[in-house]
């Protein structure tokens, strides 16, 4: 799509009608001056060599050259099609169980770490696929929307732990719903959910949710992590095995039946984890055989084809022509042609030189050689006096990959300060949000995502990230408030009034009863009925919500 990089400068075109008015005012002034000089015939003879047509021609050339200079400064451009990355792949959302039962060590070092290694292997074997990440335990959260940025998903994956989710348990149905929400529902044949869990809890809603997903064209594959015989769960806080309310050691067992039923209803396959390479390869082959592929365009790191040099060269030529056109002299065509050729090739060569450095940087970037990529982008930026938007954007992304968030933010800020292209500004704001989110600076991330959505309300990635951070920020604030309340009102035992407390070695005197024996029996009977009613209500509350976990593993 062709657009202008700096649309603000187009406002200078309002000067064109002003210059036209100036021309007619000058022409009128000349006419009045001729009348004041003296005899009209004598004046006409004196200015016989003056050419009104040449004067008008010079003015037209100047106006056109001025407009061309404005277009050159505004920076007409279009994305370089040769730099687009067209890939054929599948959209896969990975739902990873991070409940405490995944810390069981029947698979060394533990179930969760092995699941992370398996996911990394799957991503490595699927370079053309887009991946999203959902973490779940007693609740589910979209950790990473669909993306081809392997570095970003590996970053979120490495940080996944039971600490990410306050509510423990294994609510698979919520994880499936959250995963389905990450897809574009208009694409019904190119989506797959990969559920990795020990299935330790029975979720009665999981099968019905899976059936609905299958009808929508979303395949559900499952991988069981753990062993049917089970293993105790390490409690990281105490360093001992977790125990239940009766003091018995908790044994977490793999629920293969539930995971197998989910895969069957979701038109997918179930695999028991044995070896990362074998399980990953079988999954990749299964998706390929199902024809779950589509063309994915990724233009996040494109350079742009610039056209300013053509406008600038033509403007210079017209100004040179205007300069050599005299009101009484002829145009020196040979000199103008020579100068035009020199200017055109000099400007064009400069532009191509900058684009060459950006293309080299893109090649290094795709090879994950971020050091050399940064050098090429920096060279392109230096040659364009720090104003090349593509070089700034790519440098920001490169420093983010290198883990240098401070420099990444600096280059995104350069784009926001110097570029008037809304699409580029929106991308820079979104990337700022990702950087702040990684550093757990939630208020700054929220602000960046909000500004990105103001520029592009249809950016679903920004919307989903914003919703997730707002929810996380809300829960953090609740935890802080609870902690403050606990500090202000600690659980102390009720103190007796010193004046009413019995003295040492003295028994308290018994107060005479003020009610009859019959009234006392009726009150006791009423209290017993109320207690029975309360117990029945509590039992209903315990069994009324089957999806709410009643344990913390």
mmCIF file of N, CA, C and O in Angstrom, residues 374-405:
data_model
loop_
_atom_site.group_PDB
_atom_site.id
_atom_site.type_symbol
_atom_site.label_atom_id
_atom_site.label_comp_id
_atom_site.label_asym_id
_atom_site.label_seq_id
_atom_site.Cartn_x
_atom_site.Cartn_y
_atom_site.Cartn_z
ATOM 1 N N UNK A 374 22.087 -5.634 13.865
ATOM 2 C CA UNK A 374 22.094 -4.307 14.474
ATOM 3 C C UNK A 374 23.130 -3.392 13.790
ATOM 4 O O UNK A 374 22.873 -2.198 13.580
ATOM 5 N N UNK A 375 24.282 -3.943 13.410
ATOM 6 C CA UNK A 375 25.309 -3.133 12.736
ATOM 7 C C UNK A 375 24.802 -2.622 11.387
ATOM 8 O O UNK A 375 25.009 -1.461 11.024
ATOM 9 N N UNK A 376 24.142 -3.509 10.608
ATOM 10 C CA UNK A 376 23.647 -3.096 9.287
ATOM 11 C C UNK A 376 22.548 -2.040 9.425
ATOM 12 O O UNK A 376 22.531 -1.040 8.692
ATOM 13 N N UNK A 377 21.617 -2.257 10.382
ATOM 14 C CA UNK A 377 20.545 -1.278 10.581
ATOM 15 C C UNK A 377 21.114 0.062 11.040
ATOM 16 O O UNK A 377 20.650 1.130 10.619
ATOM 17 N N UNK A 378 22.140 0.018 11.905
ATOM 18 C CA UNK A 378 22.730 1.256 12.409
ATOM 19 C C UNK A 378 23.427 2.015 11.284
ATOM 20 O O UNK A 378 23.357 3.253 11.220
ATOM 21 N N UNK A 379 24.079 1.255 10.386
ATOM 22 C CA UNK A 379 24.723 1.913 9.239
ATOM 23 C C UNK A 379 23.679 2.595 8.356
ATOM 24 O O UNK A 379 23.876 3.744 7.910
ATOM 25 N N UNK A 380 22.568 1.907 8.101
ATOM 26 C CA UNK A 380 21.491 2.499 7.299
ATOM 27 C C UNK A 380 20.941 3.742 7.989
ATOM 28 O O UNK A 380 20.644 4.758 7.333
ATOM 29 N N UNK A 381 20.857 3.689 9.310
ATOM 30 C CA UNK A 381 20.331 4.838 10.056
ATOM 31 C C UNK A 381 21.301 6.016 9.995
ATOM 32 O O UNK A 381 20.874 7.167 9.837
ATOM 33 N N UNK A 382 22.590 5.734 10.103
ATOM 34 C CA UNK A 382 23.589 6.800 10.034
ATOM 35 C C UNK A 382 23.592 7.479 8.660
ATOM 36 O O UNK A 382 23.752 8.690 8.560
ATOM 37 N N UNK A 383 23.422 6.678 7.613
ATOM 38 C CA UNK A 383 23.452 7.240 6.256
ATOM 39 C C UNK A 383 22.192 8.040 5.936
ATOM 40 O O UNK A 383 22.165 8.798 4.970
ATOM 41 N N UNK A 384 21.140 7.845 6.725
ATOM 42 C CA UNK A 384 19.900 8.610 6.503
ATOM 43 C C UNK A 384 19.704 9.657 7.593
ATOM 44 O O UNK A 384 18.580 10.121 7.816
ATOM 45 N N UNK A 385 20.794 10.004 8.302
ATOM 46 C CA UNK A 385 20.755 11.015 9.363
ATOM 47 C C UNK A 385 19.767 10.648 10.471
ATOM 48 O O UNK A 385 19.137 11.527 11.080
ATOM 49 N N UNK A 386 19.621 9.352 10.716
ATOM 50 C CA UNK A 386 18.747 8.894 11.799
ATOM 51 C C UNK A 386 17.273 8.995 11.525
ATOM 52 O O UNK A 386 16.458 8.830 12.431
ATOM 53 N N UNK A 387 16.890 9.234 10.263
ATOM 54 C CA UNK A 387 15.470 9.468 9.955
ATOM 55 C C UNK A 387 14.802 8.309 9.236
ATOM 56 O O UNK A 387 13.615 8.395 8.923
ATOM 57 N N UNK A 388 15.533 7.246 8.937
ATOM 58 C CA UNK A 388 14.918 6.118 8.232
ATOM 59 C C UNK A 388 14.044 5.331 9.203
ATOM 60 O O UNK A 388 14.527 4.730 10.164
ATOM 61 N N UNK A 389 12.743 5.333 8.948
ATOM 62 C CA UNK A 389 11.786 4.713 9.879
ATOM 63 C C UNK A 389 11.987 3.206 9.964
ATOM 64 O O UNK A 389 11.904 2.622 11.049
ATOM 65 N N UNK A 390 12.221 2.540 8.814
ATOM 66 C CA UNK A 390 12.395 1.084 8.820
ATOM 67 C C UNK A 390 13.616 0.693 9.649
ATOM 68 O O UNK A 390 13.576 -0.281 10.410
ATOM 69 N N UNK A 391 14.721 1.464 9.510
ATOM 70 C CA UNK A 391 15.929 1.155 10.278
ATOM 71 C C UNK A 391 15.691 1.343 11.784
ATOM 72 O O UNK A 391 16.126 0.527 12.600
ATOM 73 N N UNK A 392 14.982 2.408 12.158
ATOM 74 C CA UNK A 392 14.655 2.624 13.572
ATOM 75 C C UNK A 392 13.824 1.484 14.131
ATOM 76 O O UNK A 392 14.086 0.969 15.224
ATOM 77 N N UNK A 393 12.785 1.094 13.375
ATOM 78 C CA UNK A 393 11.875 0.037 13.847
ATOM 79 C C UNK A 393 12.623 -1.288 13.987
ATOM 80 O O UNK A 393 12.492 -1.998 14.987
ATOM 81 N N UNK A 394 13.407 -1.631 12.968
ATOM 82 C CA UNK A 394 14.125 -2.901 13.009
ATOM 83 C C UNK A 394 15.190 -2.923 14.104
ATOM 84 O O UNK A 394 15.449 -3.960 14.715
ATOM 85 N N UNK A 395 15.827 -1.771 14.344
ATOM 86 C CA UNK A 395 16.812 -1.702 15.429
ATOM 87 C C UNK A 395 16.144 -1.925 16.782
ATOM 88 O O UNK A 395 16.682 -2.619 17.649
ATOM 89 N N UNK A 396 14.958 -1.332 16.956
ATOM 90 C CA UNK A 396 14.227 -1.555 18.200
ATOM 91 C C UNK A 396 13.931 -3.020 18.422
ATOM 92 O O UNK A 396 14.136 -3.567 19.507
ATOM 93 N N UNK A 397 13.459 -3.713 17.357
ATOM 94 C CA UNK A 397 13.155 -5.143 17.469
ATOM 95 C C UNK A 397 14.417 -5.963 17.732
ATOM 96 O O UNK A 397 14.396 -6.951 18.476
ATOM 97 N N UNK A 398 15.508 -5.562 17.109
ATOM 98 C CA UNK A 398 16.762 -6.304 17.280
ATOM 99 C C UNK A 398 17.267 -6.201 18.719
ATOM 100 O O UNK A 398 17.684 -7.199 19.318
ATOM 101 N N UNK A 399 17.235 -4.992 19.290
ATOM 102 C CA UNK A 399 17.678 -4.843 20.675
ATOM 103 C C UNK A 399 16.744 -5.576 21.634
ATOM 104 O O UNK A 399 17.172 -6.076 22.671
ATOM 105 N N UNK A 400 15.450 -5.656 21.294
ATOM 106 C CA UNK A 400 14.524 -6.434 22.115
ATOM 107 C C UNK A 400 14.914 -7.905 22.114
ATOM 108 O O UNK A 400 14.897 -8.574 23.148
ATOM 109 N N UNK A 401 15.290 -8.413 20.934
ATOM 110 C CA UNK A 401 15.722 -9.808 20.840
ATOM 111 C C UNK A 401 16.987 -10.049 21.648
ATOM 112 O O UNK A 401 17.197 -11.133 22.204
ATOM 113 N N UNK A 402 17.863 -9.033 21.701
ATOM 114 C CA UNK A 402 19.108 -9.168 22.440
ATOM 115 C C UNK A 402 18.906 -8.998 23.945
ATOM 116 O O UNK A 402 19.843 -9.150 24.717
ATOM 117 N N UNK A 403 17.668 -8.675 24.356
ATOM 118 C CA UNK A 403 17.380 -8.493 25.770
ATOM 119 C C UNK A 403 17.701 -7.109 26.286
ATOM 120 O O UNK A 403 17.689 -6.876 27.492
ATOM 121 N N UNK A 404 17.965 -6.164 25.374
ATOM 122 C CA UNK A 404 18.283 -4.792 25.758
ATOM 123 C C UNK A 404 17.018 -3.946 25.621
ATOM 124 O O UNK A 404 16.791 -3.285 24.612
ATOM 125 N N UNK A 405 16.167 -3.980 26.625
ATOM 126 C CA UNK A 405 14.875 -3.300 26.561
ATOM 127 C C UNK A 405 15.033 -1.785 26.512
ATOM 128 O O UNK A 405 14.264 -1.097 25.851
#
